CSV table of C-alpha atoms in Angstrom, one decimal:
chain,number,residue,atom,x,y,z
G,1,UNK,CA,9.3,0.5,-0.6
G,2,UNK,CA,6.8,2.6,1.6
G,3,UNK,CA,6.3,-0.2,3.6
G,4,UNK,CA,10.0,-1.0,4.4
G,5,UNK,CA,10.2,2.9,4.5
G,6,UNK,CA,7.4,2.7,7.7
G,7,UNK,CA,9.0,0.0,9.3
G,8,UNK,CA,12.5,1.5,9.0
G,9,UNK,CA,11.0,4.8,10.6
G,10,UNK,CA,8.7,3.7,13.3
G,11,UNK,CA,11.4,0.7,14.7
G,12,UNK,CA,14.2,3.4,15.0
G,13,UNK,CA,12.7,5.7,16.5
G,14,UNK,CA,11.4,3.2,18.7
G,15,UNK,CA,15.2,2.2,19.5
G,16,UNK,CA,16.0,5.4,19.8
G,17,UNK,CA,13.3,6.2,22.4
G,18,UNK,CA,14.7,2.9,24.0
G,19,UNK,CA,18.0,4.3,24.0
G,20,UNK,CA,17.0,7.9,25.2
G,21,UNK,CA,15.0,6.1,28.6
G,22,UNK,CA,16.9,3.2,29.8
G,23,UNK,CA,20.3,2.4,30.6
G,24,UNK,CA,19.4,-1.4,31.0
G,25,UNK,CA,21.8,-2.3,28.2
G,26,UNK,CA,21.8,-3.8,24.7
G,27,UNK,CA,19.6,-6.7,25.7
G,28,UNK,CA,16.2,-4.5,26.5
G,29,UNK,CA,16.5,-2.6,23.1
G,30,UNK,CA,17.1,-5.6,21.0
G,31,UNK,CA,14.1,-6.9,22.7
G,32,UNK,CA,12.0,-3.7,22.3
G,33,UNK,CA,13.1,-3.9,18.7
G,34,UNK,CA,12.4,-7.2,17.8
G,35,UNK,CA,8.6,-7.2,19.9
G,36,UNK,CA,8.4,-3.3,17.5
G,37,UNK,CA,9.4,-5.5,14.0
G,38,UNK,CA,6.8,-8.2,15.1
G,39,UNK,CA,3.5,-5.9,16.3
G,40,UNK,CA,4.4,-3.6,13.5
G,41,UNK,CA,4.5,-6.4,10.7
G,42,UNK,CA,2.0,-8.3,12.0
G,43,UNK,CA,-0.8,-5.2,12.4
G,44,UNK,CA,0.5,-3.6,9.0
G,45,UNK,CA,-0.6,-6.9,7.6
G,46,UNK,CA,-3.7,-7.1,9.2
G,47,UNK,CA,-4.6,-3.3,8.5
G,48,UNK,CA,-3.7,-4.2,4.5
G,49,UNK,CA,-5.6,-7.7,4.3
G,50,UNK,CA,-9.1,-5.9,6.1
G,51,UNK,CA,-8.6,-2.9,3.7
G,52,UNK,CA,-8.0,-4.9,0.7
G,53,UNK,CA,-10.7,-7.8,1.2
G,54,UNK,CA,-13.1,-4.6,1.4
G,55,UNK,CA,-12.9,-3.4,-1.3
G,56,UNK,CA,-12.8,-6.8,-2.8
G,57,UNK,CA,-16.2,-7.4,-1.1
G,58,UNK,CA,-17.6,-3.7,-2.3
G,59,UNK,CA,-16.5,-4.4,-6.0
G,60,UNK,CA,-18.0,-7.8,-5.9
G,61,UNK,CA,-21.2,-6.0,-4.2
G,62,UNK,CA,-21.2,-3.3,-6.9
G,63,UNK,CA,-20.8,-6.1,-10.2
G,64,UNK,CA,-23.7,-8.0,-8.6
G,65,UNK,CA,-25.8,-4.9,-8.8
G,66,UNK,CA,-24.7,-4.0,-12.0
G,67,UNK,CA,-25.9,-8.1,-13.4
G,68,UNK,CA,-28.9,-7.5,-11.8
G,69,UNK,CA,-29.5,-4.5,-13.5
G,70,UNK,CA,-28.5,-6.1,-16.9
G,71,UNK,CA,-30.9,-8.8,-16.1
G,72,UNK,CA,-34.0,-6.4,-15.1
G,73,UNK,CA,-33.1,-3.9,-17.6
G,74,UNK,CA,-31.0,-4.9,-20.8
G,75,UNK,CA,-32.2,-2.8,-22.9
G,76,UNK,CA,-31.8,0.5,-20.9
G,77,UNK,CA,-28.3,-1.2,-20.1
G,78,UNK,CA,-27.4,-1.6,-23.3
G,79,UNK,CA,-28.6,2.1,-24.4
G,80,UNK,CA,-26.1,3.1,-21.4
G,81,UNK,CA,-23.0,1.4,-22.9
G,82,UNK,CA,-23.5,2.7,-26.3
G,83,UNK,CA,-23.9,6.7,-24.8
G,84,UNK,CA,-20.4,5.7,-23.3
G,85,UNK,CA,-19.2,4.5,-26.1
G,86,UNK,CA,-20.1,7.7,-28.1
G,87,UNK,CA,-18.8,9.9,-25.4
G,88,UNK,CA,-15.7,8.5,-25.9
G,89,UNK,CA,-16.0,9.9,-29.7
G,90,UNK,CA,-17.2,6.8,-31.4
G,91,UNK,CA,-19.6,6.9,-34.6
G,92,UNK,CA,-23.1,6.8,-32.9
G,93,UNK,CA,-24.1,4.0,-34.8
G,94,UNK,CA,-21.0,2.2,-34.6
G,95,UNK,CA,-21.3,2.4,-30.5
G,96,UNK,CA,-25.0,1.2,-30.5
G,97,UNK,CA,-23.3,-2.0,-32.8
G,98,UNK,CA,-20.4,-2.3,-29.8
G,99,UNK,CA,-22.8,-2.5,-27.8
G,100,UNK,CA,-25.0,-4.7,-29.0
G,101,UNK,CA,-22.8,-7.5,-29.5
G,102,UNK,CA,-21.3,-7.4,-26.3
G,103,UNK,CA,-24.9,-7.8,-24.8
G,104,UNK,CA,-25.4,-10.6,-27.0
G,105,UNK,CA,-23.3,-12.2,-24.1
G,106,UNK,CA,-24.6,-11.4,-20.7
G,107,UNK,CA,-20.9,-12.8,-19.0
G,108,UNK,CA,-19.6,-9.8,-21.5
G,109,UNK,CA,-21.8,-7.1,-21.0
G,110,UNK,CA,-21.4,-7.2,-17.4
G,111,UNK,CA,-17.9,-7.7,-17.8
G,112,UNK,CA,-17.7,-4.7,-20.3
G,113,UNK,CA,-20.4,-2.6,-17.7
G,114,UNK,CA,-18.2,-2.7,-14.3
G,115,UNK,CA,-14.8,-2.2,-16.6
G,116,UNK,CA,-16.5,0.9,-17.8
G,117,UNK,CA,-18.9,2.2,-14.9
G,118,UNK,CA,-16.8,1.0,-12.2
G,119,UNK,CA,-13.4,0.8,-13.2
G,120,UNK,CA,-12.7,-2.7,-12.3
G,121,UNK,CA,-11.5,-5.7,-14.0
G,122,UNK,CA,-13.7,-8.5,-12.7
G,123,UNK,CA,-11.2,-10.9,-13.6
G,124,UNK,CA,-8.5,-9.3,-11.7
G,125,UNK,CA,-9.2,-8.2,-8.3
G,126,UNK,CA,-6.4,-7.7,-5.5
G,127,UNK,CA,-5.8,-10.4,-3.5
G,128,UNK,CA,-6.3,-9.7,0.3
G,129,UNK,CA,-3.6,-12.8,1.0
G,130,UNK,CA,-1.1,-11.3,-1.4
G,131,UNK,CA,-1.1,-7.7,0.1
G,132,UNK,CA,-1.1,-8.8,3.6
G,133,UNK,CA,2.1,-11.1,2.8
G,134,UNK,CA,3.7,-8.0,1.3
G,135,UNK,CA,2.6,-5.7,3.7
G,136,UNK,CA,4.2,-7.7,6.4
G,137,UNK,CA,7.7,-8.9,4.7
G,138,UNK,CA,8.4,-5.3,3.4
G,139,UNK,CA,7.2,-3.5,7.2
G,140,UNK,CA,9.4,-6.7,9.0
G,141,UNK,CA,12.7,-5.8,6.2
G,142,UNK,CA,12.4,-2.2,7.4
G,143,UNK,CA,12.2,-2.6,10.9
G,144,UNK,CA,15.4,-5.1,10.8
G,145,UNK,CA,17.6,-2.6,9.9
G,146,UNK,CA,17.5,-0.7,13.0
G,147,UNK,CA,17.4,-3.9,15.1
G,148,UNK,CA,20.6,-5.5,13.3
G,149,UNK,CA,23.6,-4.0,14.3
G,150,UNK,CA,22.7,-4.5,18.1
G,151,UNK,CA,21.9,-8.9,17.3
G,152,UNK,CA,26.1,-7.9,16.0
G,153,UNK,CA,27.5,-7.1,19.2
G,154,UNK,CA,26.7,-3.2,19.1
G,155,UNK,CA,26.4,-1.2,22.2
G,156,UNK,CA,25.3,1.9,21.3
G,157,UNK,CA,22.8,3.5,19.3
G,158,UNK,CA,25.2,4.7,16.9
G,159,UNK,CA,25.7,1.6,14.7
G,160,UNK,CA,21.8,1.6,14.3
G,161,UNK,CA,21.4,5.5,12.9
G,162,UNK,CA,24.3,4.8,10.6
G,163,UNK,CA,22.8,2.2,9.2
G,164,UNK,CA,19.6,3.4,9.7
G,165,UNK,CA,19.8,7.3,8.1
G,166,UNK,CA,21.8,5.2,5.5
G,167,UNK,CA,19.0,3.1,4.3
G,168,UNK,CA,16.4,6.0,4.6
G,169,UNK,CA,18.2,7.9,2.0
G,170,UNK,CA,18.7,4.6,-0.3
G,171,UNK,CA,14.9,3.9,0.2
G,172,UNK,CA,13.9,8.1,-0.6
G,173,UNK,CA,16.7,7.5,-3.5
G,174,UNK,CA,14.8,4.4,-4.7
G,175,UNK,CA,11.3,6.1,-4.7
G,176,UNK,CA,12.3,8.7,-6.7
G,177,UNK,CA,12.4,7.5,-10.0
G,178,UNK,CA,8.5,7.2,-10.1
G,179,UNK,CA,8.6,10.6,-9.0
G,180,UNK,CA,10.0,13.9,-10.7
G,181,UNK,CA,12.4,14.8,-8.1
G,182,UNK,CA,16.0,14.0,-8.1
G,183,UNK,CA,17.4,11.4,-5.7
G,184,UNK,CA,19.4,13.5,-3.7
G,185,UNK,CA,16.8,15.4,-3.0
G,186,UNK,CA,14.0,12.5,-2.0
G,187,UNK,CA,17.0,10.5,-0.5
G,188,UNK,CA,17.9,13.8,1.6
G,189,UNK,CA,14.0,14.5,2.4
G,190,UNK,CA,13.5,10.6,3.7
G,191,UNK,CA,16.4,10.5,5.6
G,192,UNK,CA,15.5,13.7,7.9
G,193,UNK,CA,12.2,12.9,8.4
G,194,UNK,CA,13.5,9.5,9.6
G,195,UNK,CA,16.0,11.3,11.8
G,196,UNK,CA,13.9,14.1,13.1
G,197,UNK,CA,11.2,11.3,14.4
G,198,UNK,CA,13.8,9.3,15.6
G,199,UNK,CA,15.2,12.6,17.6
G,200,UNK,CA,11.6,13.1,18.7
G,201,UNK,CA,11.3,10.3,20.1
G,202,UNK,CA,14.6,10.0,22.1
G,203,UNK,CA,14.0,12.9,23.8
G,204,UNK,CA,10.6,12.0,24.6
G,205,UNK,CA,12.3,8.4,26.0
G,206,UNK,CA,15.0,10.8,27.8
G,207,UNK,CA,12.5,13.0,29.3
G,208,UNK,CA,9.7,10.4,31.0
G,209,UNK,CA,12.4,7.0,31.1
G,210,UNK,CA,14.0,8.1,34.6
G,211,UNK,CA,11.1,8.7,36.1
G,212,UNK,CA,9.5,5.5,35.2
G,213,UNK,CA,10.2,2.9,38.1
């Protein structure tokens, strides 16, 4: 939703600012739209993929220090677990059991070690592929919105913030049932932020467009 929510934002005003500096028609917006859906999709997923294989790569880097420190140390390891254990308010002599049996296993212990020290489920990493695809389809359904009443035949701007301020208040309405504001309110918040750098940017199109050759 905060992708789409981006890409909603960023391509509108970006229509806007079209609209604000040129008076070249329809054609030169739709094109400036499209080439702001494609950069912005296609660098969101970029950004998400690097971000997300990094820390992939760090926990990986982290669990192999942790097995080589199982390896070197297993005692001192296993000493570790069971004070964790007991700060978590277990019977000290039912942690030092825990932890015995799950270094009985060294694929368990290290498994039990990262969960614990780290926070990480070894198993269950985020997949830089999967984050980049979503970053992208979400940013590209966004920046659409803006871009599709113009591909319909309109001429102005104003199909494009109708259905633009529209689905900024859907999209704030939306994100606020993880949140404890009502949806008026978070629908009502999105949709001026969306407007006011939309106006931003118009005027800023409006003020240097003439002047550009």
């Amino acid at each position: 939703m905060f992708g789409a929510m981006d890409g909603l934002v960023s391509n509108f005003a970006l229509i806007a600012g079209m609209d604000g500096g040129t008076q070249s028609g329809s054609r030169f917006i739709v094109l400036a739209g499209l080439a702001g859906l494609a950069a912005g999709a296609f660098s969101m997923a970029a950004g998400e993929y690097t971000s997300v294989a990094s820390q992939r790569e760090l926990a990986h880097a982290e669990i192999e220090v942790e097995r080589r420190e199982i390896q070197l140390h297993p005692g001192a390891e296993e000493s570790e677990l069971a004070a964790t254990y007991r700060a978590k308010g277990l019977d000290p002599d039912l942690a030092s059991k825990v932890a015995e049996q799950f270094h009985a296993d060294p694929d368990q212990a290290l498994e039990e070690h990262v969960r614990e020290e780290l926070g990480v489920d070894p198993n269950d990493l985020p997949s830089p592929l999967l984050a980049a695809a979503s970053s992208f389809i979400c940013f590209a359904v966004g920046a659409f919105v803006p871009v599709l009443p113009y591909l319909l035949g309109a001429g102005s701007v104003i199909p494009a913030l109708i259905m633009s301020l529209t689905a900024l208040f859907i999209c704030g309405a939306v994100v606020s049932r993880v949140t404890t504001r009502s949806w008026w309110y978070s629908g009502l918040r999105q949709l001026i932020l969306g407007a006011a750098a939309a106006g931003l940017t118009y005027a800023v199109g409006a003020l240097v467009g003439p002047g550009i050759g």
